[in-house]
mmCIF file of C-alpha atoms and ligand atoms in Angstrom:
data_model
loop_
_atom_site.group_PDB
_atom_site.id
_atom_site.type_symbol
_atom_site.label_atom_id
_atom_site.label_comp_id
_atom_site.label_asym_id
_atom_site.label_seq_id
_atom_site.Cartn_x
_atom_site.Cartn_y
_atom_site.Cartn_z
ATOM 1 C CA MET A 52 -11.910 11.597 12.587
ATOM 2 C CA PRO A 53 -9.894 10.254 9.685
ATOM 3 C CA GLU A 54 -6.167 10.419 10.530
ATOM 4 C CA LEU A 55 -3.039 9.725 8.504
ATOM 5 C CA PRO A 56 -3.654 5.968 7.931
ATOM 6 C CA GLU A 57 -7.293 6.476 6.919
ATOM 7 C CA VAL A 58 -6.536 9.364 4.570
ATOM 8 C CA GLU A 59 -3.571 7.473 3.099
ATOM 9 C CA THR A 60 -5.814 4.478 2.431
ATOM 10 C CA ILE A 61 -8.477 6.427 0.561
ATOM 11 C CA VAL A 62 -5.807 8.268 -1.441
ATOM 12 C CA ARG A 63 -4.215 4.950 -2.499
ATOM 13 C CA ASP A 64 -7.609 3.499 -3.387
ATOM 14 C CA LEU A 65 -8.796 6.530 -5.347
ATOM 15 C CA SER A 66 -5.515 6.765 -7.245
ATOM 16 C CA LYS A 67 -6.493 3.506 -8.969
ATOM 17 C CA GLN A 68 -9.928 4.827 -9.946
ATOM 18 C CA ILE A 69 -10.165 8.519 -10.647
ATOM 19 C CA LEU A 70 -6.985 9.498 -12.502
ATOM 20 C CA GLY A 71 -7.165 10.285 -16.216
ATOM 21 C CA LYS A 72 -10.955 10.300 -16.462
ATOM 22 C CA LYS A 73 -12.746 13.296 -17.853
ATOM 23 C CA ILE A 74 -14.989 15.161 -15.416
ATOM 24 C CA THR A 75 -18.321 15.880 -17.063
ATOM 25 C CA LYS A 76 -20.514 17.221 -14.288
ATOM 26 C CA ILE A 77 -20.361 18.569 -10.755
ATOM 27 C CA GLU A 78 -23.126 19.224 -8.284
ATOM 28 C CA ILE A 79 -22.711 21.280 -5.117
ATOM 29 C CA ARG A 80 -25.554 20.435 -2.780
ATOM 30 C CA LEU A 81 -24.323 22.390 0.239
ATOM 31 C CA LYS A 82 -22.501 25.651 -0.370
ATOM 32 C CA LYS A 83 -20.733 25.921 2.980
ATOM 33 C CA ILE A 84 -18.468 22.931 2.290
ATOM 34 C CA VAL A 85 -17.010 24.643 -0.756
ATOM 35 C CA ARG A 86 -14.340 27.311 -0.237
ATOM 36 C CA SER A 87 -13.846 28.310 -3.866
ATOM 37 C CA LYS A 88 -15.555 27.982 -7.217
ATOM 38 C CA LEU A 89 -15.317 24.438 -8.534
ATOM 39 C CA ASP A 90 -16.655 25.015 -12.072
ATOM 40 C CA ILE A 91 -13.135 24.829 -13.439
ATOM 41 C CA LEU A 92 -13.248 21.052 -12.855
ATOM 42 C CA ILE A 93 -15.688 20.454 -15.700
ATOM 43 C CA GLY A 94 -13.927 19.098 -18.775
ATOM 44 C CA GLN A 95 -10.708 18.502 -16.820
ATOM 45 C CA LYS A 96 -8.994 15.309 -15.696
ATOM 46 C CA PHE A 97 -7.297 14.477 -12.418
ATOM 47 C CA LEU A 98 -3.636 13.721 -12.978
ATOM 48 C CA ASP A 99 -2.410 12.808 -9.524
ATOM 49 C CA ILE A 100 -3.603 12.401 -5.938
ATOM 50 C CA GLU A 101 -1.495 12.715 -2.817
ATOM 51 C CA ARG A 102 -1.851 12.992 0.934
ATOM 52 C CA ARG A 103 -0.074 15.559 3.073
ATOM 53 C CA GLY A 104 -0.916 15.284 6.760
ATOM 54 C CA LYS A 105 -4.686 14.871 6.745
ATOM 55 C CA TYR A 106 -5.072 16.873 3.528
ATOM 56 C CA ILE A 107 -5.849 15.339 0.139
ATOM 57 C CA PHE A 108 -4.393 17.172 -2.863
ATOM 58 C CA ILE A 109 -5.692 16.144 -6.288
ATOM 59 C CA LYS A 110 -3.788 17.587 -9.218
ATOM 60 C CA ILE A 111 -5.988 18.909 -12.010
ATOM 61 C CA GLN A 112 -4.959 18.936 -15.685
ATOM 62 C CA ASN A 113 -4.830 22.755 -15.698
ATOM 63 C CA GLY A 114 -2.127 22.748 -13.008
ATOM 64 C CA ASP A 115 -4.367 23.643 -10.063
ATOM 65 C CA TYR A 116 -5.212 21.368 -7.157
ATOM 66 C CA LEU A 117 -8.474 20.220 -5.655
ATOM 67 C CA VAL A 118 -7.912 20.254 -1.889
ATOM 68 C CA ILE A 119 -10.130 18.048 0.229
ATOM 69 C CA HIS A 120 -10.095 17.951 4.019
ATOM 70 C CA LEU A 121 -12.396 15.415 5.655
ATOM 71 C CA ARG A 122 -12.116 16.935 9.157
ATOM 72 C CA MET A 123 -14.442 15.206 11.671
ATOM 73 C CA THR A 124 -16.940 13.254 9.619
ATOM 74 C CA GLY A 125 -16.056 13.676 5.942
ATOM 75 C CA GLN A 126 -16.239 10.714 3.577
ATOM 76 C CA LEU A 127 -15.208 10.210 -0.012
ATOM 77 C CA ILE A 128 -17.089 7.523 -1.856
ATOM 78 C CA TYR A 129 -16.352 6.337 -5.364
ATOM 79 C CA GLU A 130 -18.978 4.341 -7.224
ATOM 80 C CA ASP A 131 -18.842 3.006 -10.773
ATOM 81 C CA GLY A 132 -21.872 0.739 -10.915
ATOM 82 C CA LYS A 133 -19.759 -2.343 -10.096
ATOM 83 C CA GLN A 134 -18.057 -1.323 -6.883
ATOM 84 C CA ILE A 135 -18.213 1.201 -4.098
ATOM 85 C CA ILE A 136 -14.984 2.367 -2.503
ATOM 86 C CA ALA A 137 -15.330 4.531 0.552
ATOM 87 C CA GLY A 138 -12.940 6.211 2.893
ATOM 88 C CA GLY A 139 -12.873 8.616 5.759
ATOM 89 C CA HIS A 140 -15.366 8.680 8.547
ATOM 90 C CA SER A 141 -17.278 5.469 9.189
ATOM 91 C CA GLU A 142 -20.785 5.370 10.511
ATOM 92 C CA ARG A 143 -22.785 2.222 10.954
ATOM 93 C CA GLU A 144 -25.907 3.924 9.677
ATOM 94 C CA ASN A 145 -24.198 4.557 6.371
ATOM 95 C CA ASN A 146 -26.693 4.711 3.618
ATOM 96 C CA PHE A 147 -25.448 3.290 0.356
ATOM 97 C CA SER A 148 -28.133 4.589 -1.884
ATOM 98 C CA LEU A 149 -26.177 7.616 -2.962
ATOM 99 C CA PRO A 150 -26.611 10.512 -2.917
ATOM 100 C CA HIS A 151 -28.279 10.843 0.489
ATOM 101 C CA LYS A 152 -28.951 13.694 2.915
ATOM 102 C CA HIS A 153 -25.281 13.957 3.959
ATOM 103 C CA THR A 154 -24.009 14.031 0.361
ATOM 104 C CA HIS A 155 -22.865 17.604 -0.237
ATOM 105 C CA PHE A 156 -20.867 17.296 -3.429
ATOM 106 C CA ILE A 157 -21.062 14.983 -6.455
ATOM 107 C CA LEU A 158 -18.582 14.725 -9.280
ATOM 108 C CA GLU A 159 -19.432 12.723 -12.389
ATOM 109 C CA PHE A 160 -16.873 11.290 -14.799
ATOM 110 C CA ALA A 161 -17.401 10.604 -18.498
ATOM 111 C CA ASP A 162 -17.836 6.864 -17.821
ATOM 112 C CA LYS A 163 -20.739 7.705 -15.462
ATOM 113 C CA SER A 164 -18.783 6.786 -12.344
ATOM 114 C CA HIS A 165 -19.141 9.184 -9.425
ATOM 115 C CA LEU A 166 -17.182 10.619 -6.552
ATOM 116 C CA TYR A 167 -19.342 11.645 -3.612
ATOM 117 C CA PHE A 168 -18.363 13.831 -0.693
ATOM 118 C CA ASN A 169 -20.508 13.118 2.369
ATOM 119 C CA ASP A 170 -20.180 14.912 5.662
ATOM 120 C CA GLN A 171 -22.609 14.572 8.517
ATOM 121 C CA ARG A 172 -21.206 17.382 10.657
ATOM 122 C CA GLN A 173 -20.176 19.549 7.712
ATOM 123 C CA PHE A 174 -16.720 20.609 8.944
ATOM 124 C CA GLY A 175 -14.941 19.136 5.924
ATOM 125 C CA TYR A 176 -14.367 21.168 2.792
ATOM 126 C CA LEU A 177 -13.282 21.305 -0.840
ATOM 127 C CA GLU A 178 -11.271 24.060 -2.453
ATOM 128 C CA ILE A 179 -9.373 24.655 -5.666
ATOM 129 C CA VAL A 180 -5.972 26.267 -5.195
ATOM 130 C CA ASN A 181 -2.997 27.049 -7.386
ATOM 131 C CA LEU A 182 0.428 25.511 -6.862
ATOM 132 C CA ALA A 183 1.682 28.408 -4.699
ATOM 133 C CA LYS A 184 -1.276 28.088 -2.333
ATOM 134 C CA LYS A 185 -0.885 24.320 -2.229
ATOM 135 C CA LEU A 186 2.762 24.719 -1.205
ATOM 136 C CA GLU A 187 1.718 27.250 1.417
ATOM 137 C CA TYR A 188 -0.759 24.745 2.891
ATOM 138 C CA SER A 189 1.959 22.140 2.873
ATOM 139 C CA ARG A 190 4.500 24.414 4.579
ATOM 140 C CA ARG A 191 2.142 25.036 7.490
ATOM 141 C CA ILE A 192 2.081 21.327 8.277
ATOM 142 C CA GLY A 193 4.889 19.564 10.137
ATOM 143 C CA ILE A 194 7.019 16.653 8.996
ATOM 144 C CA GLU A 195 5.537 13.495 7.483
ATOM 145 C CA PRO A 196 6.194 10.845 10.149
ATOM 146 C CA LEU A 197 6.775 8.097 7.587
ATOM 147 C CA SER A 198 9.235 10.103 5.487
ATOM 148 C CA ASP A 199 12.983 9.394 5.533
ATOM 149 C CA GLU A 200 13.588 12.882 6.939
ATOM 150 C CA PHE A 201 11.716 11.947 10.099
ATOM 151 C CA ASN A 202 14.542 10.331 12.050
ATOM 152 C CA LEU A 203 15.396 10.264 15.745
ATOM 153 C CA LYS A 204 17.727 13.237 15.461
ATOM 154 C CA PHE A 205 14.988 15.314 13.840
ATOM 155 C CA PHE A 206 12.437 14.150 16.415
ATOM 156 C CA ARG A 207 14.713 15.187 19.275
ATOM 157 C CA LYS A 208 15.004 18.607 17.686
ATOM 158 C CA ILE A 209 11.268 19.281 17.298
ATOM 159 C CA ILE A 210 10.149 17.766 20.594
ATOM 160 C CA LYS A 211 11.365 20.773 22.590
ATOM 161 C CA SER A 212 8.009 22.360 23.416
ATOM 162 C CA LYS A 213 6.238 23.343 26.607
ATOM 163 C CA LYS A 214 3.303 21.075 25.859
ATOM 164 C CA ASN A 215 2.393 17.717 27.258
ATOM 165 C CA ILE A 216 3.300 14.839 24.986
ATOM 166 C CA LYS A 217 -0.251 14.164 23.812
ATOM 167 C CA ALA A 218 -0.765 17.812 22.778
ATOM 168 C CA PHE A 219 2.604 17.689 21.036
ATOM 169 C CA LEU A 220 1.668 14.590 18.996
ATOM 170 C CA LEU A 221 -1.678 16.136 18.008
ATOM 171 C CA ASP A 222 -0.166 19.459 16.935
ATOM 172 C CA GLN A 223 -0.060 19.352 13.127
ATOM 173 C CA LYS A 224 2.684 21.946 12.919
ATOM 174 C CA TYR A 225 5.219 19.501 14.440
ATOM 175 C CA ILE A 226 4.194 16.128 13.004
ATOM 176 C CA ALA A 227 1.573 15.699 10.263
ATOM 177 C CA GLY A 228 -1.420 13.404 10.405
ATOM 178 C CA ILE A 229 -1.637 12.122 13.989
ATOM 179 C CA GLY A 230 -5.030 12.505 15.656
ATOM 180 C CA ASN A 231 -6.696 11.221 18.781
ATOM 181 C CA ILE A 232 -6.729 7.492 17.986
ATOM 182 C CA TYR A 233 -3.081 7.150 17.061
ATOM 183 C CA ALA A 234 -1.774 9.562 19.712
ATOM 184 C CA ASP A 235 -3.324 7.348 22.411
ATOM 185 C CA GLU A 236 -2.122 4.133 20.773
ATOM 186 C CA ILE A 237 1.414 5.483 20.304
ATOM 187 C CA LEU A 238 1.720 6.573 23.931
ATOM 188 C CA PHE A 239 0.404 3.253 25.217
ATOM 189 C CA ASP A 240 2.860 1.379 23.043
ATOM 190 C CA ALA A 241 5.709 3.627 24.194
ATOM 191 C CA GLY A 242 4.681 3.242 27.857
ATOM 192 C CA VAL A 243 4.423 6.985 28.423
ATOM 193 C CA LEU A 244 1.507 8.760 30.123
ATOM 194 C CA PRO A 245 -0.242 11.282 27.842
ATOM 195 C CA THR A 246 -0.107 13.947 30.570
ATOM 196 C CA ARG A 247 3.695 13.924 30.774
ATOM 197 C CA SER A 248 5.284 17.214 29.851
ATOM 198 C CA VAL A 249 7.659 16.984 26.930
ATOM 199 C CA ASP A 250 10.407 18.470 29.142
ATOM 200 C CA SER A 251 10.143 15.582 31.588
ATOM 201 C CA LEU A 252 10.839 12.836 29.019
ATOM 202 C CA ASN A 253 14.213 11.147 29.194
ATOM 203 C CA ALA A 254 16.257 10.168 26.117
ATOM 204 C CA ASP A 255 15.012 6.600 26.163
ATOM 205 C CA GLU A 256 11.350 7.651 26.342
ATOM 206 C CA VAL A 257 11.810 10.059 23.444
ATOM 207 C CA ARG A 258 13.415 7.255 21.424
ATOM 208 C CA LYS A 259 10.530 4.898 22.252
ATOM 209 C CA ILE A 260 7.893 7.457 21.227
ATOM 210 C CA PHE A 261 9.746 8.075 17.974
ATOM 211 C CA LEU A 262 10.019 4.368 17.100
ATOM 212 C CA THR A 263 6.463 3.539 18.062
ATOM 213 C CA THR A 264 5.037 6.502 16.094
ATOM 214 C CA ARG A 265 6.404 5.024 12.894
ATOM 215 C CA LYS A 266 5.552 1.467 13.886
ATOM 216 C CA ILE A 267 1.897 2.176 14.751
ATOM 217 C CA LEU A 268 1.215 4.361 11.701
ATOM 218 C CA LYS A 269 2.789 1.835 9.313
ATOM 219 C CA LYS A 270 0.813 -0.984 10.851
ATOM 220 C CA ALA A 271 -2.408 1.025 10.687
ATOM 221 C CA ILE A 272 -1.892 1.724 6.973
ATOM 222 C CA LYS A 273 -1.284 -1.970 6.409
ATOM 223 C CA GLU A 274 -4.599 -2.671 8.134
ATOM 224 C CA ARG A 275 -6.335 0.056 6.089
ATOM 225 C CA GLY A 276 -6.839 2.258 9.126
ATOM 226 C CA THR A 277 -9.268 2.157 11.985
ATOM 227 C CA THR A 278 -12.329 4.136 11.040
ATOM 228 C CA PHE A 279 -11.900 3.321 7.406
ATOM 229 C CA ASN A 280 -14.444 1.366 5.452
ATOM 230 C CA ASN A 281 -13.772 -0.246 2.137
ATOM 231 C CA TYR A 282 -17.229 -0.848 0.841
ATOM 232 C CA VAL A 283 -16.631 -3.339 -1.937
ATOM 233 C CA ASP A 284 -20.031 -4.450 -0.756
ATOM 234 C CA ALA A 285 -22.536 -2.741 1.477
ATOM 235 C CA ASN A 286 -21.587 -4.708 4.592
ATOM 236 C CA GLY A 287 -19.632 -1.856 6.068
ATOM 237 C CA ASN A 288 -16.426 -3.764 6.788
ATOM 238 C CA LYS A 289 -14.192 -1.653 8.949
ATOM 239 C CA GLY A 290 -10.501 -0.993 8.516
ATOM 240 C CA SER A 291 -8.998 -3.837 10.469
ATOM 241 C CA PHE A 292 -6.742 -1.816 12.775
ATOM 242 C CA ILE A 293 -9.809 -1.632 14.988
ATOM 243 C CA ARG A 294 -8.965 -5.125 16.278
ATOM 244 C CA LEU A 295 -5.489 -3.964 17.231
ATOM 245 C CA LEU A 296 -6.563 -0.980 19.322
ATOM 246 C CA LYS A 297 -5.104 -1.297 22.824
ATOM 247 C CA VAL A 298 -6.577 1.759 24.554
ATOM 248 C CA TYR A 299 -8.658 3.855 22.153
ATOM 249 C CA ARG A 300 -12.355 3.409 23.000
ATOM 250 C CA ARG A 301 -11.393 0.604 25.412
ATOM 251 C CA GLU A 302 -12.006 2.537 28.642
ATOM 252 C CA GLY A 303 -13.450 0.280 31.332
ATOM 253 C CA GLU A 304 -11.977 -2.813 29.652
ATOM 254 C CA GLN A 305 -8.956 -4.734 30.901
ATOM 255 C CA CYS A 306 -5.528 -3.726 29.649
ATOM 256 C CA THR A 307 -4.068 -6.217 27.155
ATOM 257 C CA ARG A 308 -0.721 -6.164 29.003
ATOM 258 C CA CYS A 309 -1.657 -6.096 32.697
ATOM 259 C CA ASP A 310 -4.580 -6.487 35.091
ATOM 260 C CA ALA A 311 -5.473 -2.795 35.231
ATOM 261 C CA VAL A 312 -8.551 -1.295 33.624
ATOM 262 C CA ILE A 313 -8.101 1.244 30.818
ATOM 263 C CA LYS A 314 -8.953 4.728 32.042
ATOM 264 C CA LYS A 315 -10.317 7.726 30.233
ATOM 265 C CA THR A 316 -9.513 11.331 31.018
ATOM 266 C CA LYS A 317 -9.207 14.602 29.156
ATOM 267 C CA VAL A 318 -5.796 15.712 27.891
ATOM 268 C CA ALA A 319 -5.204 18.505 25.400
ATOM 269 C CA GLY A 320 -8.977 18.978 25.265
ATOM 270 C CA ARG A 321 -9.503 15.470 23.915
ATOM 271 C CA GLY A 322 -10.852 12.257 25.413
ATOM 272 C CA THR A 323 -7.701 10.308 26.248
ATOM 273 C CA ARG A 324 -7.321 6.632 27.096
ATOM 274 C CA TYR A 325 -4.384 5.115 28.944
ATOM 275 C CA CYS A 326 -3.263 2.366 31.307
ATOM 276 C CA GLU A 327 -1.988 3.759 34.579
ATOM 277 C CA LEU A 328 0.220 0.721 35.216
ATOM 278 C CA CYS A 329 1.751 0.261 31.768
ATOM 279 C CA GLN A 330 2.314 3.964 31.129
ATOM 280 C CA LYS A 331 4.676 6.001 33.332
HETATM 281 ZN ZN1 ZN B 166 -1.651 -2.068 31.460
#
């Protein structure tokens, strides 16, 4: 599932390609991924693109916003005949002759470049909303972990919940954009077991989790994410944070810090990886 670093990467990439171009055609190939009429897009231009949590908000000339959520397996792919830029979910069996059977929405610009929305499991969606609705979406989501407002004092204030720490990190109403990959990586880096209740954490552990949350997310953006592909060619190069993963999808392998083997369990309903020696 694309998380904050992956969504941030595609937003940064698309901002260089899709802004200011006139939209000439749209094609909805699967109705269920569309939550509102999209016809309004035709003849308009995109003025701005931003990420909020795992949401993508694209400002339309008429003042409305195209909201895109990639959910589990959504992908956005831009193609202009010279290059293909893709972001979101990465699958090895990616088919680059677009559109293909998982392409559910196509947008064509006046210069004949295209933006494709692919989604294998079809949980992602597109919707056009007005500014008020966009702000409402935004209000429902917690703080941006890379914003200046997210400081240790703020973190100490919001971390008072009855949940375990993994469930807390995943809960979008506290902190925006963290999913299963980065929750596991953050807790490994902080040396805290994912099953620990928030109440049981001491001041030093809370400080470590705070610092490492920012550190890991910043690093992941720098590496263009984990599940992210930037298909300048069709080789399917992955976002390079994958080489830096310490626990995620490393169950059964040796810990990078000690002799123990990385374990996998279920916490907060999600597959969770940890090192029982390095994490207390
Ligand atoms: Zn270890």
